[in-house]
Amino acid sequence: MNSAYPNLRLRRTRASAWSRALHRETLLTPADLIWPLFVTDGSGVEEPVASLPGVSRWSVDGIVARAKEAVTLGIPCIALFPHTQPGRRSDDGAEALNPDNLMCRATKAIKDACGSDIGVLTDVALDPYTSHGQDGLLDDSGYVVNDDTVAVLVDQALNQANAGADVIAPSDMMDGRVRAIRMALEMNAHPNVQIMAYSAKYASAFYGPFRDAVGSGGLLKGDKKSYQMDPANADEAMREIALDLAEGADSVMVKPGLAYLDVIWRAKQRFEVPVFAYQVSGEYALIEAGAAAGVADRDALLMEKLLAFKRAGCSGVLTYHAAHAARLING
């Protein structure tokens, strides 16, 4: 930079709203948002999630209504997570393979109602279906076994693709699952179903409200540190991302989001692929709690954080605030 004050006054372009808009470097639109939604049994059901103020579990008809709302708001994709009833949970998570499970019924209903107007992203992991709350199968010592779990995840992914899922999002963090799922999709007439890999998913303290929402929180014994990543590691995240891309992922995700902006930035700079962040339940809850406590304006907190994800290099953000954020953006 050769210019110096007063020839260069950086405040000059900040002096009015029109000029700030003209010089804004980062743009956030509703098309940058993915809306996570929780599905539950019944009809006409809305069950508020106590630890996530403003978030509910919806029966399939309610999920369809939310999908139509997303289309109206310009949100291009919704992400589904099931609240599986206790009687349908088992040690082996067999309900994940049921073609009439909550995830599949909701996916089919959305596609029947909205067609290609919206994308449906489905979660591949066993924790919403297991009686022990872990993401995979357990051996006699309680260790989550890798390869046997991957075999079940492949069948789960095919079940969701057959129901109409547009994006398969394996969140389990098992080694080799992206390649196995990609091969199965190719061999079963689903070549255009995308894989958004949870490549850098950390063993985080920010997941508690989500586990309440899917009903696994009270079931989980121990932790998930043998498969989710150590929060201290960033180089390892680059290795995970490289592996998932080599195995056939179309895009990758960093989860949680705000505490790992450095990982998002490194991933975007190194791989030049679509990188997504999940603004997870704990992050959402902190915004709501801070606003309720009068710490700051809720809308300002929300939009500043979403802009941070975009500025760090995200192609999009999964956020429970998606609908509200889209309304703010749309004016």
Coordinates of C-alpha atoms in Angstrom, one line a residue:
M1 CA 0.0 0.0 0.0
N2 CA 1.6 3.3 -1.2
S3 CA -1.1 5.7 -0.1
A4 CA -1.0 7.3 3.3
Y5 CA -3.3 9.6 5.4
P6 CA -4.9 11.9 4.5
N7 CA -4.8 10.9 0.8
L8 CA -6.1 7.5 2.1
R9 CA -8.9 7.7 4.6
L10 CA -10.4 4.3 5.2
R11 CA -13.4 5.8 7.0
R12 CA -14.3 7.5 3.7
T13 CA -16.1 4.5 2.3
R14 CA -17.8 3.7 5.6
A15 CA -19.5 7.1 5.9
S16 CA -22.9 6.1 4.5
A17 CA -25.0 3.0 4.2
W18 CA -25.0 2.9 0.4
S19 CA -21.2 3.1 0.3
R20 CA -20.8 0.4 3.0
A21 CA -23.1 -1.9 0.9
L22 CA -21.1 -1.1 -2.3
H23 CA -17.8 -2.0 -0.6
R24 CA -19.0 -5.0 1.3
E25 CA -16.6 -8.0 0.7
T26 CA -18.7 -10.8 2.0
L27 CA -22.3 -11.5 0.9
L28 CA -24.7 -13.7 2.8
T29 CA -27.9 -14.8 1.1
P30 CA -30.7 -17.4 1.9
A31 CA -29.0 -19.6 -0.7
D32 CA -26.1 -20.0 1.7
L33 CA -28.3 -21.7 4.3
I34 CA -29.3 -25.3 5.1
W35 CA -32.1 -25.7 7.7
P36 CA -31.8 -28.7 10.1
L37 CA -35.1 -30.1 11.1
F38 CA -36.2 -32.8 13.6
V39 CA -38.8 -35.4 12.6
T40 CA -41.0 -37.2 15.1
D41 CA -43.9 -39.6 15.0
G42 CA -47.6 -38.7 14.7
S43 CA -49.7 -36.2 12.8
G44 CA -50.1 -32.5 13.5
V45 CA -47.4 -32.8 16.1
E46 CA -45.1 -30.0 17.2
E47 CA -42.8 -30.8 20.2
P48 CA -40.7 -27.8 21.4
V49 CA -37.1 -28.8 22.3
A50 CA -36.6 -27.4 25.8
S51 CA -32.8 -26.9 25.4
L52 CA -33.2 -25.3 22.0
P53 CA -35.6 -22.4 22.4
G54 CA -37.6 -21.8 19.2
V55 CA -36.8 -25.2 17.8
S56 CA -39.3 -28.1 17.6
R57 CA -39.6 -31.6 16.5
W58 CA -42.3 -31.9 13.8
S59 CA -44.4 -34.8 12.5
V60 CA -44.0 -35.5 8.8
D61 CA -46.8 -33.2 7.8
G62 CA -45.1 -30.4 9.8
I63 CA -41.8 -31.1 8.1
V64 CA -43.5 -30.8 4.7
A65 CA -44.8 -27.4 5.7
R66 CA -41.3 -26.3 6.8
A67 CA -39.9 -27.5 3.5
K68 CA -42.5 -25.4 1.6
E69 CA -41.6 -22.4 3.9
A70 CA -37.9 -22.9 3.0
V71 CA -38.7 -22.8 -0.7
T72 CA -40.6 -19.5 -0.2
L73 CA -37.7 -18.0 1.7
G74 CA -35.1 -19.1 -0.8
I75 CA -33.4 -21.7 1.4
P76 CA -32.1 -24.4 -1.1
C77 CA -31.8 -27.4 1.2
I78 CA -33.1 -28.8 4.5
A79 CA -31.3 -31.4 6.7
L80 CA -33.4 -34.1 8.4
F81 CA -32.7 -35.8 11.8
P82 CA -35.2 -38.3 13.3
H83 CA -36.4 -38.6 16.9
T84 CA -36.7 -42.4 17.0
Q85 CA -39.1 -43.7 19.6
P86 CA -37.4 -45.8 22.4
G87 CA -39.3 -49.0 21.3
R88 CA -37.7 -48.8 17.8
R89 CA -34.1 -48.4 19.1
S90 CA -31.9 -51.4 19.4
D91 CA -28.2 -52.3 20.0
D92 CA -27.7 -52.7 16.2
G93 CA -29.7 -49.7 15.1
A94 CA -31.8 -51.8 12.7
E95 CA -34.5 -49.1 12.4
A96 CA -32.0 -47.1 10.3
L97 CA -32.6 -49.8 7.5
N98 CA -36.4 -49.6 7.7
P99 CA -37.6 -48.1 4.4
D100 CA -40.6 -46.8 6.3
N101 CA -38.7 -45.1 9.1
L102 CA -39.2 -41.5 10.0
M103 CA -36.3 -40.3 7.8
C104 CA -37.6 -42.1 4.7
R105 CA -41.2 -41.1 5.2
A106 CA -40.3 -37.4 5.6
T107 CA -38.0 -37.5 2.6
K108 CA -40.6 -39.0 0.4
A109 CA -43.3 -36.6 1.6
I110 CA -41.0 -33.6 0.9
K111 CA -40.2 -34.8 -2.5
D112 CA -43.9 -35.5 -3.3
A113 CA -44.8 -32.0 -2.1
C114 CA -41.8 -29.9 -3.4
G115 CA -40.1 -32.0 -6.1
S116 CA -36.8 -30.5 -7.1
D117 CA -37.5 -27.1 -5.7
I118 CA -35.6 -28.1 -2.6
G119 CA -32.8 -30.4 -1.7
V120 CA -33.0 -33.0 1.1
L121 CA -29.9 -33.8 3.1
T122 CA -30.1 -36.9 5.2
D123 CA -27.8 -37.8 8.1
V124 CA -26.0 -41.2 8.0
A125 CA -25.1 -42.4 11.5
L126 CA -26.6 -44.9 13.9
D127 CA -26.9 -42.8 17.1
P128 CA -30.6 -41.8 16.4
Y129 CA -31.4 -45.5 16.2
T130 CA -29.2 -47.3 18.8
S131 CA -30.3 -48.0 22.3
H132 CA -26.8 -47.0 23.6
G133 CA -26.5 -43.7 21.8
Q134 CA -23.3 -44.4 20.0
D135 CA -22.9 -43.8 16.2
G136 CA -22.0 -47.4 15.5
L137 CA -22.0 -51.0 16.6
L138 CA -20.3 -52.0 19.8
D139 CA -18.0 -54.9 20.6
D140 CA -18.1 -56.7 24.0
S141 CA -15.9 -54.1 25.5
G142 CA -18.1 -51.2 24.4
Y143 CA -15.7 -50.1 21.7
V144 CA -17.4 -48.8 18.5
V145 CA -16.2 -51.1 15.7
N146 CA -15.3 -49.6 12.4
D147 CA -15.8 -52.0 9.5
D148 CA -18.9 -53.7 10.7
T149 CA -20.4 -50.3 11.3
V150 CA -19.5 -49.1 7.8
A151 CA -21.4 -52.1 6.3
V152 CA -24.6 -50.9 8.1
L153 CA -24.0 -47.3 7.1
V154 CA -23.9 -48.3 3.5
D155 CA -27.3 -49.9 3.7
Q156 CA -28.6 -46.9 5.6
A157 CA -27.3 -44.6 2.9
L158 CA -29.0 -46.7 0.2
N159 CA -32.2 -46.7 2.1
Q160 CA -32.2 -42.9 2.2
A161 CA -31.2 -42.6 -1.4
N162 CA -34.0 -44.9 -2.4
A163 CA -36.4 -42.7 -0.5
G164 CA -35.3 -39.7 -2.6
A165 CA -32.5 -38.1 -0.6
D166 CA -30.4 -35.6 -2.7
V167 CA -27.4 -35.4 -0.3
I168 CA -26.1 -38.2 1.9
A169 CA -24.2 -36.8 4.9
P170 CA -22.3 -39.4 6.9
S171 CA -21.7 -37.9 10.3
D172 CA -20.4 -41.1 12.0
M173 CA -16.6 -40.5 11.5
M174 CA -15.9 -44.1 10.7
D175 CA -12.8 -44.7 8.5
G176 CA -13.5 -45.6 4.9
R177 CA -17.2 -45.0 5.0
V178 CA -17.2 -42.4 2.2
R179 CA -15.7 -44.7 -0.3
A180 CA -18.0 -47.5 0.6
I181 CA -21.1 -45.3 0.3
R182 CA -19.9 -43.8 -3.0
M183 CA -19.4 -47.2 -4.5
A184 CA -22.8 -48.4 -3.3
L185 CA -24.5 -45.4 -4.7
E186 CA -22.8 -45.8 -8.1
M187 CA -23.7 -49.5 -8.2
N188 CA -27.4 -48.9 -7.3
A189 CA -28.4 -46.3 -9.9
H190 CA -27.8 -43.2 -7.7
P191 CA -24.9 -41.6 -9.5
N192 CA -26.1 -38.0 -8.9
V193 CA -26.7 -38.4 -5.1
Q194 CA -24.2 -36.2 -3.5
I195 CA -22.1 -37.0 -0.4
M196 CA -21.4 -34.2 2.0
A197 CA -18.9 -35.7 4.4
Y198 CA -18.7 -34.7 8.0
S199 CA -14.9 -34.8 7.6
A200 CA -13.8 -32.8 10.5
K201 CA -16.3 -33.6 13.2
Y202 CA -14.9 -32.8 16.7
A203 CA -15.7 -34.4 20.0
S204 CA -17.3 -31.2 21.2
A205 CA -19.1 -29.9 24.2
F206 CA -21.5 -28.1 22.0
Y207 CA -23.7 -31.0 21.0
G208 CA -25.8 -31.5 24.1
P209 CA -29.1 -29.9 22.9
F210 CA -29.0 -31.8 19.6
R211 CA -28.8 -35.1 21.6
D212 CA -31.9 -34.0 23.5
A213 CA -33.6 -33.3 20.2
V214 CA -33.0 -36.7 18.7
G215 CA -33.5 -38.5 22.1
S216 CA -30.0 -40.0 22.4
G217 CA -28.6 -37.8 25.2
G218 CA -29.9 -39.8 28.1
L219 CA -28.9 -43.0 26.5
L220 CA -25.2 -42.3 25.8
K221 CA -22.8 -44.0 28.1
G222 CA -19.2 -42.8 27.9
D223 CA -18.1 -40.5 25.1
K224 CA -17.4 -40.5 21.4
K225 CA -13.7 -39.6 21.5
S226 CA -12.5 -42.9 19.9
Y227 CA -14.0 -41.7 16.6
Q228 CA -14.8 -38.0 16.7
M229 CA -11.7 -35.7 16.5
D230 CA -9.7 -34.2 19.3
P231 CA -10.5 -30.4 19.5
A232 CA -6.7 -29.7 19.7
N233 CA -6.0 -31.1 16.2
A234 CA -6.1 -29.2 12.9
D235 CA -3.5 -30.9 10.8
E236 CA -5.4 -34.2 11.4
A237 CA -8.5 -32.4 10.0
M238 CA -6.7 -31.8 6.7
R239 CA -5.8 -35.5 6.5
E240 CA -9.5 -36.5 7.2
I241 CA -10.7 -34.0 4.5
A242 CA -8.1 -35.3 2.0
L243 CA -9.2 -38.9 2.6
D244 CA -12.9 -38.1 2.2
L245 CA -12.3 -36.2 -1.0
A246 CA -10.2 -39.0 -2.4
E247 CA -13.0 -41.5 -1.5
G248 CA -15.7 -39.6 -3.4
A249 CA -17.1 -36.8 -1.2
D250 CA -18.5 -33.9 -3.2
S251 CA -18.3 -31.5 -0.3
V252 CA -17.0 -31.5 3.2
M253 CA -18.1 -30.2 6.6
V254 CA -16.5 -28.8 9.7
K255 CA -18.5 -29.3 12.9
P256 CA -18.9 -27.4 15.1
G257 CA -18.4 -24.1 13.3
L258 CA -17.4 -21.0 15.2
A259 CA -14.7 -22.6 17.4
Y260 CA -13.1 -24.1 14.3
L261 CA -13.0 -21.1 11.8
D262 CA -9.3 -21.8 11.4
V263 CA -10.0 -25.3 10.2
I264 CA -12.6 -24.0 7.7
W265 CA -10.2 -21.4 6.4
R266 CA -7.3 -24.0 6.0
A267 CA -9.6 -26.5 4.3
K268 CA -10.9 -23.9 1.8
Q269 CA -7.4 -22.6 1.0
R270 CA -5.8 -26.0 0.7
F271 CA -8.5 -28.0 -1.2
E272 CA -10.5 -25.4 -3.1
V273 CA -13.7 -27.5 -2.7
P274 CA -17.1 -26.6 -1.2
V275 CA -16.7 -26.4 2.6
F276 CA -19.7 -26.3 4.9
A277 CA -20.0 -25.5 8.6
Y278 CA -22.6 -26.7 11.1
Q279 CA -23.6 -24.0 13.5
V280 CA -24.4 -26.7 16.1
S281 CA -27.1 -26.8 18.8
G282 CA -24.9 -25.4 21.5
E283 CA -23.9 -22.5 19.4
Y284 CA -27.5 -21.8 18.6
A285 CA -28.5 -22.1 22.3
L286 CA -25.7 -19.6 23.4
I287 CA -27.1 -17.0 21.0
E288 CA -30.6 -17.4 22.4
A289 CA -29.3 -17.4 26.0
G290 CA -27.2 -14.3 25.4
A291 CA -30.0 -12.5 23.8
A292 CA -32.4 -13.5 26.6
A293 CA -29.9 -12.2 29.1
G294 CA -29.6 -8.9 27.4
V295 CA -26.0 -9.4 26.3
A296 CA -26.6 -8.2 22.8
D297 CA -29.3 -8.0 20.1
R298 CA -30.2 -11.5 18.9
D299 CA -30.4 -10.6 15.2
A300 CA -27.1 -8.8 15.3
L301 CA -25.4 -11.7 17.0
L302 CA -26.8 -14.2 14.6
M303 CA -25.9 -12.3 11.4
E304 CA -22.4 -11.5 12.6
K305 CA -21.7 -15.2 13.3
L306 CA -23.1 -16.3 9.9
L307 CA -21.0 -13.7 8.1
A308 CA -17.9 -15.1 10.0
F309 CA -18.6 -18.5 8.5
K310 CA -18.8 -17.1 5.0
R311 CA -15.8 -14.9 5.5
A312 CA -13.8 -17.9 6.6
G313 CA -14.6 -19.6 3.3
C314 CA -17.8 -21.6 3.7
S315 CA -20.0 -22.3 0.7
G316 CA -22.9 -22.7 3.2
V317 CA -23.9 -23.1 6.8
L318 CA -26.3 -25.5 8.5
T319 CA -28.1 -23.4 11.1
Y320 CA -31.2 -23.8 13.2
H321 CA -31.6 -20.0 12.6
A322 CA -31.9 -20.5 8.8
A323 CA -35.5 -19.5 8.4
H324 CA -35.1 -16.4 10.7
A325 CA -31.9 -15.4 9.0
A326 CA -33.5 -15.7 5.6
R327 CA -36.3 -13.4 6.7
L328 CA -33.8 -10.9 7.9
I329 CA -31.9 -11.0 4.7
N330 CA -35.0 -10.8 2.6
G331 CA -36.2 -7.8 4.5

